[in-house]
Short mmCIF file of C-alpha atoms in Angstrom, two decimals:
data_model
loop_
_atom_site.label_atom_id
_atom_site.label_comp_id
_atom_site.label_asym_id
_atom_site.label_seq_id
_atom_site.Cartn_x
_atom_site.Cartn_y
_atom_site.Cartn_z
CA MET A 1 8.78 -1.57 -14.69
CA LEU A 2 7.69 1.64 -16.14
CA LEU A 3 3.46 3.04 -16.27
CA LYS A 4 4.17 4.75 -19.97
CA LYS A 5 0.39 5.67 -20.31
CA LEU A 6 -2.62 6.20 -18.36
CA SER A 7 -5.77 6.40 -19.69
CA VAL A 8 -8.60 7.79 -17.15
CA LEU A 9 -12.46 8.15 -17.46
CA ASN A 10 -14.84 9.56 -14.75
CA TYR A 11 -12.43 8.33 -11.64
CA LYS A 12 -13.80 10.32 -8.82
CA ASN A 13 -13.61 13.95 -9.77
CA ILE A 14 -11.04 13.34 -13.34
CA ILE A 15 -13.61 13.23 -15.92
CA GLU A 16 -11.17 12.83 -18.85
CA ALA A 17 -7.43 12.32 -18.79
CA GLU A 18 -4.81 11.09 -21.19
CA LEU A 19 -1.38 11.31 -19.69
CA SER A 20 2.05 10.00 -21.02
CA PHE A 21 4.85 10.26 -18.59
CA SER A 22 8.41 10.56 -17.79
CA PRO A 23 10.49 7.24 -16.82
CA LYS A 24 11.76 8.64 -13.83
CA ILE A 25 9.92 11.69 -12.31
CA ASN A 26 6.29 12.91 -12.87
CA CYS A 27 5.29 15.61 -10.53
CA PHE A 28 1.73 17.25 -10.03
CA PHE A 29 1.45 20.89 -8.66
CA GLY A 30 -2.08 22.14 -8.44
CA ASN A 31 -3.90 23.55 -5.01
CA ASN A 32 -5.75 21.10 -2.48
CA GLY A 33 -8.79 19.00 -3.69
CA MET A 34 -8.24 19.81 -7.30
CA GLY A 35 -7.59 15.90 -7.82
CA LYS A 36 -3.56 15.08 -7.62
CA THR A 37 -4.28 12.47 -4.93
CA ASN A 38 -7.05 10.60 -7.12
CA LEU A 39 -5.14 10.43 -9.77
CA LEU A 40 -2.24 8.75 -7.63
CA ASP A 41 -5.07 6.71 -6.45
CA ALA A 42 -6.10 5.85 -9.78
CA ILE A 43 -2.49 4.33 -10.40
CA TYR A 44 -2.57 2.76 -6.79
CA TYR A 45 -5.83 1.27 -8.11
CA MET A 46 -4.41 -0.76 -11.45
CA SER A 47 -1.79 -2.26 -9.03
CA PHE A 48 -4.42 -3.72 -6.19
CA CYS A 49 -7.64 -3.58 -8.06
CA LYS A 50 -8.47 -1.15 -4.99
CA SER A 51 -8.40 2.23 -3.03
CA HIS A 52 -5.47 2.99 -1.31
CA LEU A 53 -8.23 5.40 0.67
CA HIS A 54 -10.52 2.24 1.37
CA THR A 55 -13.02 4.27 -1.31
CA SER A 56 -16.17 1.77 -1.74
CA GLU A 57 -16.09 1.41 -5.80
CA SER A 58 -20.05 3.19 -5.66
CA GLN A 59 -17.88 6.46 -4.72
CA ILE A 60 -14.95 6.07 -6.88
CA VAL A 61 -17.59 6.15 -10.13
CA ASN A 62 -18.00 10.03 -10.60
CA THR A 63 -21.11 10.94 -8.93
CA ALA A 64 -22.65 12.24 -12.72
CA GLN A 65 -21.68 8.67 -14.54
CA ASP A 66 -22.80 5.32 -14.24
CA MET A 67 -19.07 3.75 -14.61
CA CYS A 68 -15.32 4.58 -14.62
CA VAL A 69 -12.90 3.03 -16.74
CA LEU A 70 -8.59 2.83 -15.98
CA GLN A 71 -6.30 1.82 -18.82
CA GLY A 72 -2.77 1.30 -18.02
CA ASP A 73 0.44 0.82 -20.53
CA TYR A 74 3.51 -0.46 -18.72
CA ASP A 75 6.88 -1.34 -19.83
CA TYR A 76 7.66 -4.97 -17.64
CA GLU A 77 10.95 -5.87 -17.87
CA SER A 78 11.18 -4.54 -22.05
CA ARG A 79 7.60 -6.05 -22.74
CA ASN A 80 4.39 -4.67 -22.50
CA GLU A 81 1.49 -5.08 -20.58
CA GLU A 82 -1.99 -3.61 -20.70
CA ILE A 83 -4.03 -3.46 -17.62
CA PHE A 84 -7.80 -2.40 -18.35
CA CYS A 85 -10.39 -2.00 -15.18
CA VAL A 86 -14.23 -0.78 -15.83
CA ILE A 87 -16.38 -0.32 -12.56
CA ARG A 88 -19.76 -0.36 -12.88
CA ARG A 89 -22.48 0.92 -10.49
CA ARG A 90 -24.16 -2.54 -8.82
CA GLN A 91 -22.11 -4.30 -10.94
CA ARG A 92 -18.54 -7.01 -10.47
CA LYS A 93 -15.62 -4.66 -11.55
CA GLN A 94 -13.55 -6.31 -14.43
CA PHE A 95 -9.57 -6.51 -14.64
CA LYS A 96 -8.00 -7.32 -18.04
CA ARG A 97 -4.48 -8.15 -18.44
CA ASN A 98 -3.78 -7.82 -21.90
CA LYS A 99 -7.44 -8.11 -22.80
CA LYS A 100 -7.63 -11.61 -21.01
CA GLU A 101 -9.99 -10.50 -17.67
CA TYR A 102 -8.79 -12.29 -14.83
CA GLU A 103 -10.61 -15.45 -13.05
CA LYS A 104 -9.79 -14.13 -9.18
CA LEU A 105 -8.69 -10.35 -8.57
CA SER A 106 -5.80 -12.08 -6.31
CA ASP A 107 -4.15 -13.20 -9.71
CA HIS A 108 -3.34 -9.50 -10.46
CA ILE A 109 -1.66 -8.44 -7.04
CA GLY A 110 2.13 -8.38 -7.41
CA LEU A 111 2.29 -7.90 -11.14
CA LEU A 112 2.45 -4.40 -10.78
CA PRO A 113 4.50 -3.47 -7.72
CA LEU A 114 4.01 -0.29 -6.24
CA VAL A 115 4.66 1.57 -2.62
CA MET A 116 2.48 4.79 -1.81
CA ILE A 117 3.13 7.13 1.05
CA SER A 118 0.50 9.77 1.78
CA PRO A 119 -1.01 11.53 4.42
CA ALA A 120 -3.51 8.79 5.22
CA ASP A 121 -0.76 6.36 6.57
CA SER A 122 -1.09 8.22 9.55
CA GLU A 123 -3.23 5.54 10.55
CA LEU A 124 -0.75 3.51 10.66
CA ILE A 125 0.47 4.85 13.78
CA ARG A 126 -2.43 6.03 15.20
CA GLY A 127 -5.03 3.18 14.28
CA GLY A 128 -6.04 -0.16 15.11
CA SER A 129 -3.66 -3.06 14.77
CA GLU A 130 -5.30 -3.97 11.95
CA GLU A 131 -3.83 -1.38 10.07
CA ARG A 132 -0.47 -2.28 10.85
CA ARG A 133 -1.02 -6.65 10.00
CA ARG A 134 -2.48 -5.19 6.80
CA PHE A 135 0.90 -2.94 6.07
CA LEU A 136 2.87 -6.07 6.57
CA ASP A 137 0.12 -8.44 4.40
CA MET A 138 0.81 -5.68 1.26
CA ILE A 139 4.33 -6.29 1.19
CA ILE A 140 4.63 -9.85 1.45
CA SER A 141 1.49 -10.39 -0.52
CA GLN A 142 3.34 -8.29 -3.42
CA GLN A 143 6.07 -10.78 -4.44
CA ASP A 144 4.91 -13.98 -2.38
CA LYS A 145 1.29 -15.23 -3.44
CA SER A 146 1.46 -19.15 -1.09
CA TYR A 147 1.65 -15.69 1.44
CA LEU A 148 -1.72 -14.25 -0.39
CA HIS A 149 -2.98 -17.87 -0.64
CA ALA A 150 -2.57 -18.65 2.88
CA LEU A 151 -4.01 -15.43 4.10
CA ILE A 152 -7.17 -15.69 1.81
CA GLN A 153 -7.67 -19.44 3.16
CA TYR A 154 -7.21 -18.34 7.05
CA ASN A 155 -9.60 -15.55 6.39
CA LYS A 156 -12.21 -18.04 4.64
CA ALA A 157 -11.83 -20.44 7.61
CA LEU A 158 -11.78 -17.82 10.26
CA GLN A 159 -15.27 -16.45 8.75
CA GLN A 160 -16.55 -19.74 9.02
CA ARG A 161 -15.60 -20.30 12.53
CA ASN A 162 -17.44 -16.95 13.49
CA SER A 163 -20.28 -17.71 11.12
CA LEU A 164 -20.83 -21.03 13.63
CA LEU A 165 -20.24 -19.30 16.75
CA LYS A 166 -22.67 -16.44 15.86
CA GLU A 167 -25.52 -19.14 14.95
CA GLN A 168 -24.48 -21.34 17.94
CA SER A 169 -23.75 -24.44 16.58
CA SER A 170 -22.51 -27.31 18.46
CA ASP A 171 -21.00 -29.46 15.64
CA HIS A 172 -17.93 -30.36 17.25
CA SER A 173 -16.11 -32.20 14.32
CA LEU A 174 -16.89 -29.11 11.96
CA TYR A 175 -15.31 -26.49 14.55
CA GLU A 176 -12.07 -29.17 14.78
CA VAL A 177 -11.83 -29.02 10.86
CA LEU A 178 -11.92 -25.11 10.67
CA GLU A 179 -9.53 -24.64 13.53
CA MET A 180 -7.38 -27.66 11.95
CA GLN A 181 -7.54 -24.98 8.71
CA ILE A 182 -7.05 -21.82 10.79
CA ALA A 183 -3.66 -23.24 12.35
CA MET A 184 -2.40 -24.31 9.16
CA TYR A 185 -2.71 -21.14 7.38
CA GLY A 186 -2.30 -19.35 10.81
CA ASN A 187 1.59 -20.84 10.87
CA VAL A 188 2.28 -20.22 7.04
CA VAL A 189 1.34 -16.52 7.56
CA TYR A 190 2.88 -16.24 11.28
CA ALA A 191 6.43 -17.19 10.07
CA LYS A 192 6.78 -15.19 6.80
CA ARG A 193 5.60 -11.94 9.05
CA HIS A 194 8.17 -12.80 11.69
CA GLN A 195 10.95 -13.29 9.09
CA LEU A 196 9.62 -9.85 7.08
CA VAL A 197 9.86 -7.65 10.30
CA ALA A 198 13.39 -9.20 11.10
CA ASP A 199 14.64 -8.44 7.65
CA PHE A 200 12.80 -5.49 7.65
CA THR A 201 13.72 -3.44 10.46
CA PRO A 202 17.33 -2.51 9.86
CA VAL A 203 16.71 -1.50 6.77
CA PHE A 204 13.64 0.77 7.57
CA ASN A 205 16.45 1.79 10.57
CA THR A 206 18.68 3.41 7.99
CA TYR A 207 16.26 5.21 5.72
CA TYR A 208 15.10 7.03 9.21
CA GLN A 209 18.76 7.93 9.64
CA ASP A 210 19.26 9.50 6.83
CA ILE A 211 16.32 11.52 6.63
CA CYS A 212 16.30 13.00 10.18
CA GLN A 213 20.70 12.56 10.57
CA SER A 214 20.08 12.01 14.10
CA VAL A 215 20.89 9.02 16.63
CA GLU A 216 17.10 8.02 17.02
CA GLU A 217 16.44 4.59 16.71
CA VAL A 218 13.44 3.55 15.40
CA LYS A 219 12.09 -0.13 15.72
CA LEU A 220 9.71 -2.60 14.48
CA THR A 221 8.54 -5.74 17.12
CA TYR A 222 6.28 -8.43 15.57
CA VAL A 223 3.63 -9.74 18.78
CA SER A 224 2.18 -12.61 18.27
CA GLN A 225 0.09 -15.56 20.31
CA LEU A 226 2.19 -18.00 18.18
CA SER A 227 5.21 -17.50 19.28
CA THR A 228 4.72 -18.81 22.41
CA GLU A 229 1.37 -21.06 21.99
CA ASP A 230 0.17 -23.70 19.56
CA LEU A 231 -2.71 -22.33 17.42
CA GLN A 232 -4.93 -24.65 16.92
CA THR A 233 -4.63 -25.96 21.17
CA ASN A 234 -5.77 -22.79 21.94
CA LEU A 235 -8.30 -22.13 19.37
CA ARG A 236 -9.81 -25.61 20.79
CA ALA A 237 -9.08 -24.37 24.73
CA ASN A 238 -11.34 -21.40 23.64
CA ARG A 239 -13.82 -22.76 21.81
CA GLU A 240 -16.39 -22.11 24.67
CA ARG A 241 -15.48 -18.24 25.70
CA ASP A 242 -15.48 -17.61 21.88
CA PHE A 243 -19.10 -19.57 22.08
CA VAL A 244 -20.29 -16.94 24.16
CA LEU A 245 -18.15 -14.31 22.32
CA GLY A 246 -19.52 -14.94 19.29
CA TYR A 247 -16.38 -14.53 17.73
CA THR A 248 -13.36 -16.48 17.55
CA SER A 249 -10.76 -14.40 20.10
CA VAL A 250 -7.49 -15.82 19.21
CA GLY A 251 -5.27 -16.34 16.25
CA ILE A 252 -2.86 -14.37 13.79
CA HIS A 253 -6.16 -11.83 12.96
CA LYS A 254 -4.84 -10.26 16.56
CA ASP A 255 -1.56 -9.97 16.28
CA GLU A 256 0.57 -6.52 16.38
CA LEU A 257 3.65 -4.74 14.86
CA GLU A 258 4.66 -2.77 17.52
CA MET A 259 6.26 0.51 16.17
CA THR A 260 8.94 2.54 18.59
CA LEU A 261 11.11 5.38 18.73
CA ASN A 262 13.77 4.98 21.48
CA ASP A 263 11.76 2.14 22.85
CA ALA A 264 9.00 3.74 23.40
CA LEU A 265 5.58 3.46 21.31
CA ILE A 266 5.98 6.40 18.82
CA ARG A 267 2.16 7.03 18.91
CA ARG A 268 2.71 7.96 22.15
CA VAL A 269 5.77 9.62 22.03
CA GLY A 270 6.46 11.49 18.55
CA SER A 271 5.99 15.20 17.58
CA GLN A 272 4.50 15.38 13.96
CA GLY A 273 7.58 15.87 12.79
CA GLN A 274 8.72 12.26 14.03
CA ASN A 275 5.73 10.36 13.12
CA LYS A 276 5.79 11.99 9.24
CA THR A 277 9.66 10.58 9.32
CA TYR A 278 8.95 7.49 10.72
CA LEU A 279 6.15 6.68 7.58
CA ILE A 280 7.97 8.31 5.28
CA ALA A 281 11.32 5.56 6.73
CA LEU A 282 8.46 2.60 6.82
CA LYS A 283 7.59 3.09 3.25
CA LEU A 284 10.82 3.45 1.42
CA ALA A 285 11.97 0.39 3.54
CA GLN A 286 8.95 -1.20 1.95
CA TYR A 287 10.20 -0.27 -1.50
CA ALA A 288 13.50 -1.13 -0.92
CA PHE A 289 12.35 -4.45 0.30
CA LEU A 290 9.97 -5.27 -2.74
CA LYS A 291 12.94 -4.21 -5.29
CA GLU A 292 15.00 -6.51 -3.64
CA LYS A 293 12.85 -9.38 -3.62
CA GLY A 294 10.57 -8.79 -6.34
CA SER A 295 11.22 -9.30 -10.31
CA THR A 296 11.27 -5.70 -11.33
CA VAL A 297 11.66 -2.27 -9.95
CA PRO A 298 8.13 -1.16 -8.46
CA ILE A 299 6.75 2.41 -8.89
CA LEU A 300 6.83 4.75 -5.85
CA LEU A 301 4.01 7.02 -5.51
CA LEU A 302 4.54 10.39 -3.02
CA ASP A 303 1.59 12.25 -1.80
CA ASP A 304 2.10 15.44 -0.69
CA ILE A 305 4.88 14.25 2.36
CA PHE A 306 6.52 17.55 2.59
CA ASP A 307 3.85 18.64 4.66
CA LYS A 308 4.92 19.23 8.56
CA LEU A 309 8.34 18.36 7.71
CA ASP A 310 11.70 20.89 8.62
CA SER A 311 13.82 22.14 5.59
CA ASN A 312 16.72 19.52 6.50
CA ARG A 313 14.04 16.90 6.81
CA VAL A 314 12.65 17.87 3.26
CA GLU A 315 16.19 18.66 1.70
CA GLN A 316 17.12 14.77 2.72
CA ILE A 317 13.95 13.41 1.01
CA ILE A 318 14.61 15.20 -2.03
CA LYS A 319 18.06 13.72 -2.23
CA LEU A 320 17.18 10.30 -1.74
CA VAL A 321 14.41 10.06 -3.87
CA SER A 322 16.21 11.86 -6.78
CA SER A 323 19.04 9.26 -6.02
CA ASN A 324 19.08 5.90 -8.39
CA ARG A 325 17.83 3.71 -5.91
CA PHE A 326 14.42 4.73 -7.15
CA GLY A 327 12.86 3.35 -10.32
CA GLN A 328 9.84 5.59 -11.92
CA ILE A 329 7.89 8.51 -9.39
CA PHE A 330 4.88 10.20 -9.34
CA ILE A 331 5.11 13.25 -6.32
CA THR A 332 2.55 15.55 -5.75
CA ASP A 333 2.92 18.77 -3.94
CA THR A 334 0.58 22.52 -3.26
CA ASN A 335 4.50 23.72 -2.93
CA ARG A 336 5.97 24.44 -6.56
CA LYS A 337 9.30 25.03 -4.75
CA TYR A 338 10.00 21.31 -3.29
CA LEU A 339 8.55 20.23 -7.03
CA ASP A 340 11.25 22.73 -8.78
CA ASP A 341 13.91 21.12 -5.92
CA ILE A 342 13.59 17.84 -7.08
CA LEU A 343 13.18 18.67 -11.03
CA LYS A 344 16.73 20.51 -10.42
CA GLU A 345 18.34 17.47 -8.57
CA ILE A 346 17.85 14.93 -11.13
CA GLY A 347 18.44 17.25 -14.53
CA ASN A 348 16.10 16.49 -17.52
CA ASP A 349 14.39 13.30 -17.11
CA PHE A 350 10.90 14.58 -15.87
CA GLU A 351 7.00 15.65 -16.27
CA LEU A 352 5.40 18.45 -14.46
CA PHE A 353 1.46 18.47 -14.58
CA LYS A 354 -0.64 21.06 -13.69
CA VAL A 355 -4.14 20.00 -11.98
CA GLU A 356 -7.04 21.93 -11.53
CA GLN A 357 -11.01 20.83 -11.34
CA GLY A 358 -9.78 17.29 -12.28
CA THR A 359 -8.29 18.94 -15.35
CA ILE A 360 -4.68 17.86 -15.81
CA SER A 361 -2.43 19.25 -18.05
CA SER A 362 1.15 19.00 -19.02
CA MET A 363 3.52 21.74 -17.99
CA LYS A 364 6.04 22.32 -20.52
CA GLU A 365 9.65 23.31 -18.56
CA THR A 366 11.76 24.23 -21.29
CA ASP A 367 13.53 26.88 -19.01
CA GLU A 368 14.58 24.56 -16.62
CA LYS A 369 15.27 22.03 -18.72
CA LYS A 370 18.29 23.95 -20.29
CA GLU A 371 19.30 24.95 -17.03
#
């Protein structure tokens, strides 16, 4: 899959942009705060109907404007896909595929598989367990519609049970129905998460070794009550306690993904370089998984990934992303040297853009292409 053209209107500080892209590497160069990350976030938005940075809809629309418009033209396995999105203040956003509006935004998820690596990913390590569950959900949902359906239905039933608990309802028959739904959908989510982590960990370990060229061992462990207990029985047994708490205290919304380096939690023992390498390896493994399991090659977005890495790790990443393992790639950086190194590795197939105060302009690299 390739993003051929992107039109942007009023997305954060990007007032207007009409861009055509290389099928291989697209590099965006500029100082911090100029709009490089906003451009990648717009591409991310086209895939997931939301910002990578969890920015609210009201903050996505440029402060001086009333609406934002995005349009992408994609080459999807030799057929054209046109995706159109409009976000208006205080109104429901619209997503259209080939001029036909989606009834449910969830129907769009998975059509345009994409992986983004950015400084915001540090929350995967430092943040709460919700961030790590979201990481698993993002991977599986892009290639498994039944998983996304089960996750949505689980969350709906969970929200209803929590509302009953807050209202201090004593309708036991309604609790029984909701607990049966939570258990049914929760078991689906648990099984698929558990299988993903088992399949995913060896690939992740390989990418980590490739980047850092060391014998450090990384591992992911999925921790869930469902591995030893029956969820419906547990929900019933905890109903009285949950009644006092006012929320549901057991279920897959409490699961954890333990991230370890040499059998210790990475958030406790990892250096800045190790944490960054860990995250990059995680995301590259995510890309490999989506590529293998999905129906098309994902897009890869790399936002300012070289900061806090030593020259050896930077070199290994440049070699990786320049290889034919990956399809279309979008890279941002403030350091022109790293971008030039990547472009020299891949030869002719690239586009280079300068980003300044929200304005994006193509830079003709004639001399470098001749080399």
